[in-house]
mmCIF file of C-alpha atoms and ligand atoms in Angstrom:
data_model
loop_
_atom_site.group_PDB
_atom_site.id
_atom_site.type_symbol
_atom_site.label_atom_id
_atom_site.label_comp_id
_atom_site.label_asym_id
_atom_site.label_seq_id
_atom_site.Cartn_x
_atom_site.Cartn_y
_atom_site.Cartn_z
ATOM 1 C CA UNK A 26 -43.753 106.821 -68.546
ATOM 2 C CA UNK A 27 -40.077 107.295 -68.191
ATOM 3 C CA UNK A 28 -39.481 103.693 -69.296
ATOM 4 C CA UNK A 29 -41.858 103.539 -71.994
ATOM 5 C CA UNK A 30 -40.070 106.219 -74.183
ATOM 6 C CA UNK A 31 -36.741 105.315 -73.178
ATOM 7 C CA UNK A 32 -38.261 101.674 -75.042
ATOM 8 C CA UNK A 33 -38.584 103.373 -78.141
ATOM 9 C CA UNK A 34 -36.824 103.063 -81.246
ATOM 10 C CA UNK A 35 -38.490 106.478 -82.258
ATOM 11 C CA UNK A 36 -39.480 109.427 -80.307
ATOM 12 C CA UNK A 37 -41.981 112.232 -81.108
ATOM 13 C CA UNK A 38 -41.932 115.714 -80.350
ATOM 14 C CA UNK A 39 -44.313 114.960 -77.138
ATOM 15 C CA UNK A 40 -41.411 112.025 -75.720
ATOM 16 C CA UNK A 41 -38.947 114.467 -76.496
ATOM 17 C CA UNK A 42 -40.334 117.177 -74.394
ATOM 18 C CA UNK A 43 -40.859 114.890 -71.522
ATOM 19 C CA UNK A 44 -37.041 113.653 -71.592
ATOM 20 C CA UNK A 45 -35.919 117.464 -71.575
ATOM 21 C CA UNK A 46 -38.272 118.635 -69.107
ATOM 22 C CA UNK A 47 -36.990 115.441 -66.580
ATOM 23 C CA UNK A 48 -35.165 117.240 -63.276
ATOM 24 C CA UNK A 49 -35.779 114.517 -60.854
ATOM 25 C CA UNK A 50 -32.298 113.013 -59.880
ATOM 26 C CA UNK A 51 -33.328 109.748 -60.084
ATOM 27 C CA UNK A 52 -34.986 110.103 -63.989
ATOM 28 C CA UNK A 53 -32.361 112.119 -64.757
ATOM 29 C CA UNK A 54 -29.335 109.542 -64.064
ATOM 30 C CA UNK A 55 -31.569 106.985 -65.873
ATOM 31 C CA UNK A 56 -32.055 109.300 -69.100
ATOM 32 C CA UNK A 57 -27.962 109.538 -68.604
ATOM 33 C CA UNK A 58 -27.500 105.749 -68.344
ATOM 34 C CA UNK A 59 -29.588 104.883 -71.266
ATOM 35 C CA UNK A 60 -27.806 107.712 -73.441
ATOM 36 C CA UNK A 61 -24.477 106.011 -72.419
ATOM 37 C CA UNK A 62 -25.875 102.486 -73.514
ATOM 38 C CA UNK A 63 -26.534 103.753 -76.918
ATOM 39 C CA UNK A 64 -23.151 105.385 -77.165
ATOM 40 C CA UNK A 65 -21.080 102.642 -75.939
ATOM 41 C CA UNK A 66 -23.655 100.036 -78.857
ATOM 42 C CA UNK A 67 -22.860 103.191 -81.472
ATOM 43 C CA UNK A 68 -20.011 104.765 -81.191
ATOM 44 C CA UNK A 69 -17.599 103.263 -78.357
ATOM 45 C CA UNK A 70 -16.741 104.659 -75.236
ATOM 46 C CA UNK A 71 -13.722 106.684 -76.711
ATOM 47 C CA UNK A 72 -13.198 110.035 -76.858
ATOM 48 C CA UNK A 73 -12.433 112.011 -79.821
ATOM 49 C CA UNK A 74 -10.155 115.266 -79.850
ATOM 50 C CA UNK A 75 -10.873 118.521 -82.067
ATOM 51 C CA UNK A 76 -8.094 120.964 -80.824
ATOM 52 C CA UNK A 77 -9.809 124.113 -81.474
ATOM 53 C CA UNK A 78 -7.441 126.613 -83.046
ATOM 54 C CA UNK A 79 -9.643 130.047 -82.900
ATOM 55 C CA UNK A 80 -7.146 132.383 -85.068
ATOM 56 C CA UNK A 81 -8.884 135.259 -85.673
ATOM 57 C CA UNK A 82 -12.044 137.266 -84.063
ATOM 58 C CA UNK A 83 -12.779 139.907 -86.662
ATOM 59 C CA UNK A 84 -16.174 138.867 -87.473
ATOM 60 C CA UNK A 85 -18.553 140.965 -90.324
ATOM 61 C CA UNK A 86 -21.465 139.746 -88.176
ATOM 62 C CA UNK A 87 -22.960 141.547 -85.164
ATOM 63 C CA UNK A 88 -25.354 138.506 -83.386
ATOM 64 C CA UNK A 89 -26.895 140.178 -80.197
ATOM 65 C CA UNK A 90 -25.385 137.255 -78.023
ATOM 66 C CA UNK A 91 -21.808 137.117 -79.080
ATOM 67 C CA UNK A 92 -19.076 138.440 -77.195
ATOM 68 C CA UNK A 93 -16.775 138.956 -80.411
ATOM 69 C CA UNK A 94 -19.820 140.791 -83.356
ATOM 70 C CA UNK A 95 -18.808 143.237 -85.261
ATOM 71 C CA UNK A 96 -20.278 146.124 -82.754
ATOM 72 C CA UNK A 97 -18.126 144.927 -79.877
ATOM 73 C CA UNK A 98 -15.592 147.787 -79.226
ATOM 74 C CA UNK A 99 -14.267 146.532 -76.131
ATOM 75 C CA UNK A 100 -12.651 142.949 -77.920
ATOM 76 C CA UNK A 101 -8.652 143.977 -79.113
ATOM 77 C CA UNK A 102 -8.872 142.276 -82.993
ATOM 78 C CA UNK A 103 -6.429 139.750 -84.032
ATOM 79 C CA UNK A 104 -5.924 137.346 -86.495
ATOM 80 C CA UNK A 105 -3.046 134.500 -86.069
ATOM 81 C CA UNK A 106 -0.369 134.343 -88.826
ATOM 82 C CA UNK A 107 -0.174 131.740 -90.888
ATOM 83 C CA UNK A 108 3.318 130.391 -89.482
ATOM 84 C CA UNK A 109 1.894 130.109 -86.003
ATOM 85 C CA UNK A 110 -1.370 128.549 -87.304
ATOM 86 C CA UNK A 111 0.927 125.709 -88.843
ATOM 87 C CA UNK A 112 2.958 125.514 -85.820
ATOM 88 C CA UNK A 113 0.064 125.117 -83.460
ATOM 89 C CA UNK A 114 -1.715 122.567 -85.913
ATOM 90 C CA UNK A 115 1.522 120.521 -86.053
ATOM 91 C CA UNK A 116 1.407 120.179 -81.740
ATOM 92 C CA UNK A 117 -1.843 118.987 -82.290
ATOM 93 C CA UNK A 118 -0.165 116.551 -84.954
ATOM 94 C CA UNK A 119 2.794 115.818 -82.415
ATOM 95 C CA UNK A 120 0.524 115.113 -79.326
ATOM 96 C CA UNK A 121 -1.478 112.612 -81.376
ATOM 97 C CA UNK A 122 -4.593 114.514 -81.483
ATOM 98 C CA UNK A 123 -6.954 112.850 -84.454
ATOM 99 C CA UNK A 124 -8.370 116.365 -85.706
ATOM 100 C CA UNK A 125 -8.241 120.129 -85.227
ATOM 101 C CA UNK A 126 -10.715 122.768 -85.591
ATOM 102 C CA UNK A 127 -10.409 125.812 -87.128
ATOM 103 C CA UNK A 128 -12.822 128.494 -85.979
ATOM 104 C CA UNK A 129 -13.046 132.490 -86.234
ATOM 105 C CA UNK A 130 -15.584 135.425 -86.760
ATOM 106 C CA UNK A 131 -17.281 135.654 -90.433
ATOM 107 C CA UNK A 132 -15.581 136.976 -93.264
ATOM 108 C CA UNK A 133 -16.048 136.331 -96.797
ATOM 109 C CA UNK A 134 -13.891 138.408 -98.372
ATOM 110 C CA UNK A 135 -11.332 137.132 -100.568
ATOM 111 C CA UNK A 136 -8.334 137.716 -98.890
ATOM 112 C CA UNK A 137 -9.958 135.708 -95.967
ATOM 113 C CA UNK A 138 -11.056 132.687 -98.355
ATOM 114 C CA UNK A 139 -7.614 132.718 -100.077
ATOM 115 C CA UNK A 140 -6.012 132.933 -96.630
ATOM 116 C CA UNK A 141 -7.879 129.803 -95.227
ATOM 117 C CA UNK A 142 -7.463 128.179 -98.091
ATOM 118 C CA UNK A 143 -4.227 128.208 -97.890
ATOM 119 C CA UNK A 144 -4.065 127.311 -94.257
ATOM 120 C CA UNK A 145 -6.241 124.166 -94.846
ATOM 121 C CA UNK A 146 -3.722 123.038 -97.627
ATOM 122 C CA UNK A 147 -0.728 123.706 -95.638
ATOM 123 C CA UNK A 148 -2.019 121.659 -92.454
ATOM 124 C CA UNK A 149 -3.275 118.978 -94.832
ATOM 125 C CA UNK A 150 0.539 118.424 -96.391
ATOM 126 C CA UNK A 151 2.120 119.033 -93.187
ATOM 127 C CA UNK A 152 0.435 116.464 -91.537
ATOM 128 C CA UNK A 153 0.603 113.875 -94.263
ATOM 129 C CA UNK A 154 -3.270 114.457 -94.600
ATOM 130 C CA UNK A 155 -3.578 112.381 -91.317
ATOM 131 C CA UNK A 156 -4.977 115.151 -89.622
ATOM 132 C CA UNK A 157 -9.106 115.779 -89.493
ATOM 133 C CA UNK A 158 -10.327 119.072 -89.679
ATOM 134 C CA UNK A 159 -13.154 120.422 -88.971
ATOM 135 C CA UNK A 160 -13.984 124.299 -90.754
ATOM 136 C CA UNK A 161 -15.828 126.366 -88.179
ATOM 137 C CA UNK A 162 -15.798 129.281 -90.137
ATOM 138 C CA UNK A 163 -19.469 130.243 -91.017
ATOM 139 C CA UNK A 164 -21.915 131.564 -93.817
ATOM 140 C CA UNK A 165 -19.580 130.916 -96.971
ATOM 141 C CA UNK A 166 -20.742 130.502 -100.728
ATOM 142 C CA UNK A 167 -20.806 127.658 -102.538
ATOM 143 C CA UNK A 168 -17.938 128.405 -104.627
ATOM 144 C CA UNK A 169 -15.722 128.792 -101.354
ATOM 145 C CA UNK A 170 -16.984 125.861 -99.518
ATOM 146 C CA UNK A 171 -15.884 124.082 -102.588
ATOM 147 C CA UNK A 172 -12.330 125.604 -102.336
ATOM 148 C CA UNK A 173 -11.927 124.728 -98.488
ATOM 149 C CA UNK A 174 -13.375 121.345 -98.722
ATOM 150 C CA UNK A 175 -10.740 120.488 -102.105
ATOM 151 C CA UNK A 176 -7.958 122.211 -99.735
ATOM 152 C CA UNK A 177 -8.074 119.191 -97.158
ATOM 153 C CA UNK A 178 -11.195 120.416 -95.018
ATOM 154 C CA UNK A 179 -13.513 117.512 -93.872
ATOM 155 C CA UNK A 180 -16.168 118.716 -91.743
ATOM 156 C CA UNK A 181 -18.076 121.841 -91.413
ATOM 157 C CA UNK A 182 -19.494 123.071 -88.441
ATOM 158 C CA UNK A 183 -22.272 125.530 -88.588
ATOM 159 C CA UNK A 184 -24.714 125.761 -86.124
ATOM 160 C CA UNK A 185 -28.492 127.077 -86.554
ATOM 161 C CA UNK A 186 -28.708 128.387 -83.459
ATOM 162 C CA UNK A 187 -32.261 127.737 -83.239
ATOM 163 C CA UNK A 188 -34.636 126.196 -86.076
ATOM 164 C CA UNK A 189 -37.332 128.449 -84.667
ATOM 165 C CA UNK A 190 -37.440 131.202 -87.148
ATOM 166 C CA UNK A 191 -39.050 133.753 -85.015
ATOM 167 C CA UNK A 192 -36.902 133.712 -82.202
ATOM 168 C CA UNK A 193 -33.804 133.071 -84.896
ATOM 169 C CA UNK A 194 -35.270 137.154 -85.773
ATOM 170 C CA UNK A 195 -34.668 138.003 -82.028
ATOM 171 C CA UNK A 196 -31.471 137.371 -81.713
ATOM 172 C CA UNK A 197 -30.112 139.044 -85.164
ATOM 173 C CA UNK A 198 -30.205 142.126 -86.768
ATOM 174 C CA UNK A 199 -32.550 142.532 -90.078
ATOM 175 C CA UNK A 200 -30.090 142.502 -92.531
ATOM 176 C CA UNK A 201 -29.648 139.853 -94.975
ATOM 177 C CA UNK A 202 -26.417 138.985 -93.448
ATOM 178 C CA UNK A 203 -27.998 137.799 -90.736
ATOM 179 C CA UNK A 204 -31.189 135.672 -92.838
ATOM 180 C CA UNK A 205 -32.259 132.308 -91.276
ATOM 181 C CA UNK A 206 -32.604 130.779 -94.673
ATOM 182 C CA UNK A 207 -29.763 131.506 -95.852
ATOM 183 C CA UNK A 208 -28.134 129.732 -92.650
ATOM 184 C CA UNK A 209 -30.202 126.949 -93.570
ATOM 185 C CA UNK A 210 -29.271 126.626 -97.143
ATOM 186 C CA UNK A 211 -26.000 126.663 -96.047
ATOM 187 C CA UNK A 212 -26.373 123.929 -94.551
ATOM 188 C CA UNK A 213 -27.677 121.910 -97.365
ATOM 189 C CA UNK A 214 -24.812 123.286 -99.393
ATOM 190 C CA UNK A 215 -22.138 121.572 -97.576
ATOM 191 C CA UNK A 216 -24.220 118.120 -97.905
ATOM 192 C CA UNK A 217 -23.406 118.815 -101.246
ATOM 193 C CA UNK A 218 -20.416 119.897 -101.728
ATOM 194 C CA UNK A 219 -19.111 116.528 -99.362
ATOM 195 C CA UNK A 220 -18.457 117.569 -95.990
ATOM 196 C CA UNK A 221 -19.559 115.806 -92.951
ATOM 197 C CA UNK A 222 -21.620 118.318 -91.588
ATOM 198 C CA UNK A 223 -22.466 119.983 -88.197
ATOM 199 C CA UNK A 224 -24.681 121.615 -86.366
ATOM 200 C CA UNK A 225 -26.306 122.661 -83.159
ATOM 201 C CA UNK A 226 -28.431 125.273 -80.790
ATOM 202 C CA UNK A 227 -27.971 127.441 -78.377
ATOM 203 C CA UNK A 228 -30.128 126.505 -75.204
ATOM 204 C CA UNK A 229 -31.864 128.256 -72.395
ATOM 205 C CA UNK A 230 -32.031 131.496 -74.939
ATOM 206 C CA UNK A 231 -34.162 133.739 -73.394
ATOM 207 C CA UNK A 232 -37.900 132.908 -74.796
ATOM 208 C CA UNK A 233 -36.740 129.475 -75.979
ATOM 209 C CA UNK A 234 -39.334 126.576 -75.366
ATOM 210 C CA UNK A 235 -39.219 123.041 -74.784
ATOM 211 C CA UNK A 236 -41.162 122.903 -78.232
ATOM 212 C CA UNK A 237 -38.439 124.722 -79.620
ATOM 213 C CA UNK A 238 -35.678 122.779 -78.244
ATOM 214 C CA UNK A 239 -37.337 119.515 -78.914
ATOM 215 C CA UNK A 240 -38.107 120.873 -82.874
ATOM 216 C CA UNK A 241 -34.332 121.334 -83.018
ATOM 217 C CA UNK A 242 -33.558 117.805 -82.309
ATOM 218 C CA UNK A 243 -36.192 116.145 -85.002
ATOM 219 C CA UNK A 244 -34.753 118.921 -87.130
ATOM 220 C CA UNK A 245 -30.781 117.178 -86.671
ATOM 221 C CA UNK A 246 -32.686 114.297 -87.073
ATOM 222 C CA UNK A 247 -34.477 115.066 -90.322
ATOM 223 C CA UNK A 248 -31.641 116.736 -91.939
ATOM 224 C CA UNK A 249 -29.431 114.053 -91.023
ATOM 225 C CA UNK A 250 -26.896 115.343 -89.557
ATOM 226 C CA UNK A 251 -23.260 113.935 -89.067
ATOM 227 C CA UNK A 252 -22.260 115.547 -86.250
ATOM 228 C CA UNK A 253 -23.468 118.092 -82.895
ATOM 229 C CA UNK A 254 -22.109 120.707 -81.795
ATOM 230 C CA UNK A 255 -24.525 122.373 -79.467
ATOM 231 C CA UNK A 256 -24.491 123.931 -75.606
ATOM 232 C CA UNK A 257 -25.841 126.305 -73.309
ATOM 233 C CA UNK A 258 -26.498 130.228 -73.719
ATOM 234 C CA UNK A 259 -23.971 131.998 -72.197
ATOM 235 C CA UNK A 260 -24.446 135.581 -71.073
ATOM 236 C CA UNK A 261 -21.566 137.992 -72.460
ATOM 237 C CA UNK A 262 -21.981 141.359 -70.509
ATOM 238 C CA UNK A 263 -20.781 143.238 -73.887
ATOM 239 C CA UNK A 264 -23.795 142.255 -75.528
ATOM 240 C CA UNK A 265 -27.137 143.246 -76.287
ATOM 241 C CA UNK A 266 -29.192 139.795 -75.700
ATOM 242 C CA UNK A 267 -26.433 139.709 -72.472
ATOM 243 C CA UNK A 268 -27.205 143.394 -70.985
ATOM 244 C CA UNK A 269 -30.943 141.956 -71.505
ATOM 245 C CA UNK A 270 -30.594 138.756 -69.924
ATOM 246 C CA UNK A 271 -28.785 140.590 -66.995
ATOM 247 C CA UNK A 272 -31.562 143.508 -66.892
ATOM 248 C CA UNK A 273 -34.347 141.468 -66.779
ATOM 249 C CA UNK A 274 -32.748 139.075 -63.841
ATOM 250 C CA UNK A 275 -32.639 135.635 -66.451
ATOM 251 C CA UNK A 276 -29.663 135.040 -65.257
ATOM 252 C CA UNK A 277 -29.629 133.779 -61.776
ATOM 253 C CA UNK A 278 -27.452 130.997 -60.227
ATOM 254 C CA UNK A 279 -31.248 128.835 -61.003
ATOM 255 C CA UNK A 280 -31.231 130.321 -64.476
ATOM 256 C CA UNK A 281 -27.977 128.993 -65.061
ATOM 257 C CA UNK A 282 -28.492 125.253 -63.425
ATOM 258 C CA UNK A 283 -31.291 124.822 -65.314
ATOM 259 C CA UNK A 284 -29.831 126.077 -68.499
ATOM 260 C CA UNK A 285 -26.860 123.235 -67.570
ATOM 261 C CA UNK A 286 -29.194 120.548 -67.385
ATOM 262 C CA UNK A 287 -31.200 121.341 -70.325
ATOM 263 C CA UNK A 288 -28.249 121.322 -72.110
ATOM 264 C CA UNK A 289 -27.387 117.774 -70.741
ATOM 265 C CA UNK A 290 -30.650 116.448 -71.366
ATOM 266 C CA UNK A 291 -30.175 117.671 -74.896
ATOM 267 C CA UNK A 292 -27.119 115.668 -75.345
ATOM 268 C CA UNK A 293 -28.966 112.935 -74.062
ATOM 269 C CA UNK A 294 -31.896 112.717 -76.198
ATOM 270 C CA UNK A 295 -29.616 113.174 -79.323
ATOM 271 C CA UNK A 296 -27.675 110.133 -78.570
ATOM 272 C CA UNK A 297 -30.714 108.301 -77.907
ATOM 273 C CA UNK A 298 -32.704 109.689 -80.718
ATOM 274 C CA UNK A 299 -29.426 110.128 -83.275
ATOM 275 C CA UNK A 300 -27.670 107.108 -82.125
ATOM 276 C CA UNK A 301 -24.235 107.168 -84.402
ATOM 277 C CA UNK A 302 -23.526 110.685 -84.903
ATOM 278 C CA UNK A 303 -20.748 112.438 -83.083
ATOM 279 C CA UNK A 304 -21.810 115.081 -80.266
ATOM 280 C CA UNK A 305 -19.575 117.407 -79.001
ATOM 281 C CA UNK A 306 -18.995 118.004 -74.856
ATOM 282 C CA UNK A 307 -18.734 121.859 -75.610
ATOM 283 C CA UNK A 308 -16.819 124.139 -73.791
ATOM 284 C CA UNK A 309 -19.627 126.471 -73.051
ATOM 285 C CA UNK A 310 -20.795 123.938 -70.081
ATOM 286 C CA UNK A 311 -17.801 124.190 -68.221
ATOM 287 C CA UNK A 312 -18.415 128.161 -68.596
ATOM 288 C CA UNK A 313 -21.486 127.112 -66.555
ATOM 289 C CA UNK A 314 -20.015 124.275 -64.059
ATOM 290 C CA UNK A 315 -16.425 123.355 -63.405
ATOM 291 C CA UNK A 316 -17.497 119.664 -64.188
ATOM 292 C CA UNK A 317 -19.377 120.955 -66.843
ATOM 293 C CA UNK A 318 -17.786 118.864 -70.293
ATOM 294 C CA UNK A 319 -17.320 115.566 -67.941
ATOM 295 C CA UNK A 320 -21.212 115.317 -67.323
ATOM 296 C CA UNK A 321 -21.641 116.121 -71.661
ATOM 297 C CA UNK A 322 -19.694 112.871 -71.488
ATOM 298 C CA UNK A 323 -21.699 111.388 -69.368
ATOM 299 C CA UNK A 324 -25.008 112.553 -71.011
ATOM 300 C CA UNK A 325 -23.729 110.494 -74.005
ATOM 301 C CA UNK A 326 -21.489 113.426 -76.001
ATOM 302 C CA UNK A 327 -17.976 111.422 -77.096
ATOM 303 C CA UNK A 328 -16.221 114.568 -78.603
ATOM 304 C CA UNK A 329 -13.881 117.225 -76.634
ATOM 305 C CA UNK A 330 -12.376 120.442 -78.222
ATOM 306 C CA UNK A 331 -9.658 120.916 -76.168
ATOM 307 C CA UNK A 332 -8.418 124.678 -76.620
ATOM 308 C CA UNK A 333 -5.060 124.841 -78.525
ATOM 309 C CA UNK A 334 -4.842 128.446 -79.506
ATOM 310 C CA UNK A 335 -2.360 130.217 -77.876
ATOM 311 C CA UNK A 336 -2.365 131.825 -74.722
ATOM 312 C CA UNK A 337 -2.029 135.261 -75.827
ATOM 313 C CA UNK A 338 -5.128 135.059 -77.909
ATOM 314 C CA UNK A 339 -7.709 133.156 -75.644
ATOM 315 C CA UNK A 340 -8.500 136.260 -73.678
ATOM 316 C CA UNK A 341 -9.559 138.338 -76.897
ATOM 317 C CA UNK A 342 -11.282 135.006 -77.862
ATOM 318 C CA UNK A 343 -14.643 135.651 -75.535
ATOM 319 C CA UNK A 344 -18.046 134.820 -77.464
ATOM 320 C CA UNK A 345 -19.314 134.581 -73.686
ATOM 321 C CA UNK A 346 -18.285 135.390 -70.182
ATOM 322 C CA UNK A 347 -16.468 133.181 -68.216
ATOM 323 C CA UNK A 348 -15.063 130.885 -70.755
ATOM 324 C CA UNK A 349 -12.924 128.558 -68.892
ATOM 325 C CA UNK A 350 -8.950 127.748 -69.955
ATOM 326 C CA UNK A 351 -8.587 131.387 -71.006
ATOM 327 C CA UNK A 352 -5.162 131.169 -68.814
ATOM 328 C CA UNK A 353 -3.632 127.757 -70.051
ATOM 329 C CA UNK A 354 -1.665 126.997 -72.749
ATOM 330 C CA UNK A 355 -2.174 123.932 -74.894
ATOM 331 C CA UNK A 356 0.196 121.507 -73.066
ATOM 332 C CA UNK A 357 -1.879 122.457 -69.690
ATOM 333 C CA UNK A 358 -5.092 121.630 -71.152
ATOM 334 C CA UNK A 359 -4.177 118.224 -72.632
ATOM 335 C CA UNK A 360 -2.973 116.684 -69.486
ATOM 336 C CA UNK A 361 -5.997 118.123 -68.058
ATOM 337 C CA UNK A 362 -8.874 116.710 -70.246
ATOM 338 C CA UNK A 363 -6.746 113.407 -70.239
ATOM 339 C CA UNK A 364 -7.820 113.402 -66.519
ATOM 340 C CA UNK A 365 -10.982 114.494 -66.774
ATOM 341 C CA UNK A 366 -12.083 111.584 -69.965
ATOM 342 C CA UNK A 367 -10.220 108.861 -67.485
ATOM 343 C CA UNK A 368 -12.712 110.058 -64.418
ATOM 344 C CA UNK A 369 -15.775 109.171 -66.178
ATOM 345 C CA UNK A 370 -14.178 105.853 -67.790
ATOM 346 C CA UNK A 371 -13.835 107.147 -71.475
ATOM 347 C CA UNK A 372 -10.621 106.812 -73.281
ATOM 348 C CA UNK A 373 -8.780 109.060 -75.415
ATOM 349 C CA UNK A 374 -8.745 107.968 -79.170
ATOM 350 C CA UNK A 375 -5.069 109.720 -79.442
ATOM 351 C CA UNK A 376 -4.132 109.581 -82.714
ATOM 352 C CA UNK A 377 -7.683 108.782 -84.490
ATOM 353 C CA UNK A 378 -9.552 111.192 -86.578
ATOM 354 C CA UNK A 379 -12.832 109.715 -85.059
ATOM 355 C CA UNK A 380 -15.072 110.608 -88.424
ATOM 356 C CA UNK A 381 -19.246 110.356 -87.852
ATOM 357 C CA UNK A 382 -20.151 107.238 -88.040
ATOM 358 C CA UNK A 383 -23.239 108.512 -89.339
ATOM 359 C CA UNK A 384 -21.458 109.954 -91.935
ATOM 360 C CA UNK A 385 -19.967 106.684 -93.388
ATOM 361 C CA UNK A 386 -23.491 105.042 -93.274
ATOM 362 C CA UNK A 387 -25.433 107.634 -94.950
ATOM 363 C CA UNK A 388 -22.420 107.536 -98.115
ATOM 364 C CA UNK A 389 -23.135 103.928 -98.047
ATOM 365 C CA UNK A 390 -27.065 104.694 -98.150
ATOM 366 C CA UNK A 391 -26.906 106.948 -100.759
HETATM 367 N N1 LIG B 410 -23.377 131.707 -75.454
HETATM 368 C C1 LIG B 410 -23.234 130.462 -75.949
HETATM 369 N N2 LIG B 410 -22.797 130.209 -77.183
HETATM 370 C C2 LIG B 410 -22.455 131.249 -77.950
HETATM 371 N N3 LIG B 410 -22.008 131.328 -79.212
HETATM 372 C C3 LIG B 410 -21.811 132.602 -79.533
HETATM 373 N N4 LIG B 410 -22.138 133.391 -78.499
HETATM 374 C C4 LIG B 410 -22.548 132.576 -77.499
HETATM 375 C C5 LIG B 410 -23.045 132.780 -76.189
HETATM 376 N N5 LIG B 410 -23.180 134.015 -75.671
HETATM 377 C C6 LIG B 410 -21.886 130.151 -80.058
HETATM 378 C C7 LIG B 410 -22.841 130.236 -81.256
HETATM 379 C C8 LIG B 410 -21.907 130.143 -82.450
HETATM 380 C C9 LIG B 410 -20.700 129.460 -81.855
HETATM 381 C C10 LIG B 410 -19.429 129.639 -82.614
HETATM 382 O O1 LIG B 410 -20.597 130.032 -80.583
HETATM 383 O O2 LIG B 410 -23.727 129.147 -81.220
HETATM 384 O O3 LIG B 410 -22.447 129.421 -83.519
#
């Protein structure tokens, strides 16, 4: 059976499920191998760098599951100046990473807009436009997407979190700040306004499905999508959907293997399925294994974010517990990924932007 779908060229929802579901260590490195065949035919065997730059965590959303919503007394609030963000972008620059990231809570207020805006510009000229960024900054309108992208901004991460509408409800408030179609236009939005776009799930979310999870992918798929940025749920204490998780014992050393290896055999099936898109190791499954972003690579991902904000910020920086790196600094983590891409025979593309393949294709598609 196993072999049959891995045959393929095309899977359905029912193939799907049956890679996800696969636990047996045997099937399992085979699912790996054949995701790493695909990537090596699609997109090469080298690594890509986003240094993620998270510069501010006041956020005018309050999602039950994150560690930094609105509701969350217990996070300090900060938001990086401008100077440092310039100074950090231009290590990045110096240390021949290809791209940054630039990620904080949801605002859309104008002194926020203006204020990225002009950070996008200013990293753009600093950097002789060299640099690729990706915007990680949320729900924005049109008109400000527009702004961002003309300011130097080339991709756009925005995750759905889950294309299953109902359980989408669960994990939200009612409010139309928080409305699943809105999310989704969104993401048809920056299509058009010329970003490469990304997106991804959460997985192992309490009352998730396979179906679900296997909907998500056909939904990447359908809405062609450049680039994945997806990874496992996360319990933050702090939270509602945590204190849940916690209360009603989901969240067991079992719960947390399994929601590991779902997460890999995501990965897996996107490569396979998605073939030339670029999909992120995220740093939410080293939260759940020390190994955690080297088996992503494995599993077929071919894109790190290694954390570059600064050390005094990572702490307050918590959208779940036991993010990993909260005590490095930049230079620490560099020299550390650089180990960990060489011990699963990937190389680093220093100095690349590393842009979706998939991207480039579709343009030339039409
Ligand atoms: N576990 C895992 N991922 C989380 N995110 C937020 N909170 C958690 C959590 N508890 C992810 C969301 C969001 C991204 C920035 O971080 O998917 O889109």
């Amino acid at each position: 059976m196993l072999e049959k779908i891995l045959a393929k060229d095309n899977l359905d929802q029912q193939d799907i499920i049956y890679l996800l579901k696969l636990e047996d260590k045997a099937d399992v490195k085979r699912l790996y191998e054949k995701a790493r065949e695909v990537k090596q035919a699609y997109v090469g065997n080298k690594v890509y760098y986003r240094g993620l730059i998270e510069f501010s965590n006041y956020c005018s959303k309050d999602c039950y599951y994150c560690g930094i919503r609105k509701s969350n007394q217990e996070v300090p609030r900060f938001t990086v100046s401008e100077a440092e963000i310039l100074e950090t972008a231009k290590w990045a620059y110096d240390n021949a990473y290809g791209s940054i990231t630039l990620q904080s809570g949801e605002r859309s207020d104008p002194l926020f807009v203006e204020f990225c805006e002009s950070v996008i510009a200013n990293i753009h000229k600093q950097s002789n436009q060299e640099l690729g960024m990706t915007l990680c900054m949320g729900e924005q309108s049109k008109e400000t997407y527009k702004r961002w992208f003309n300011a130097g901004g080339s991709r756009y991460l925005l995750r759905i979190e889950t294309t299953n509408p109902e359980l989408y409800e669960k994990l939200h408030p009612k409010s139309s700040l928080h409305s699943f179609e809105q999310r989704l236009a969104c993401l048809d939005t920056l299509r058009e306004v010329g970003f490469q776009v990304g997106t991804g799930v959460m997985i192992g979310l309490p009352d998730q499905t396979y179906e679900d999870l296997a909907k998500d992918v056909l939904f990447f798929q359908a809405k062609n999508i450049d680039m994945i940025g997806m990874g496992p749920y996360v319990v933050h204490n702090d939270t509602p959907l945590g204190a849940q998780t916690i209360e009603q014992n989901l969240n067991t050393m079992q719960d947390r293997a399994w929601r590991l290896r779902v997460s890999l055999n995501m990965i897996a099936v996107c490569r396979i399925l998605l073939k030339d898109v670029n999909i992120a190791a995220t740093t939410a499954l080293q939260a759940l294994h020390p190994l955690g972003r080297e088996k992503g690579l494995e599993a077929g991902a071919n894109i790190l974010m290694p954390i570059i904000t600064g050390q005094e910020h990572r702490k307050a920086y918590q959208l779940y517990n036991n993010k990993p790196c909260i005590n490095d600094t930049a230079e620490h983590c560099k020299n550390c990924l650089f180990d960990r891409v060489k011990s699963v025979d990937n190389q680093v593309g220093y100095g690349e932007k590393g842009d979706s393949p998939h991207y480039y294709k579709r343009l030339q598609e039409g």
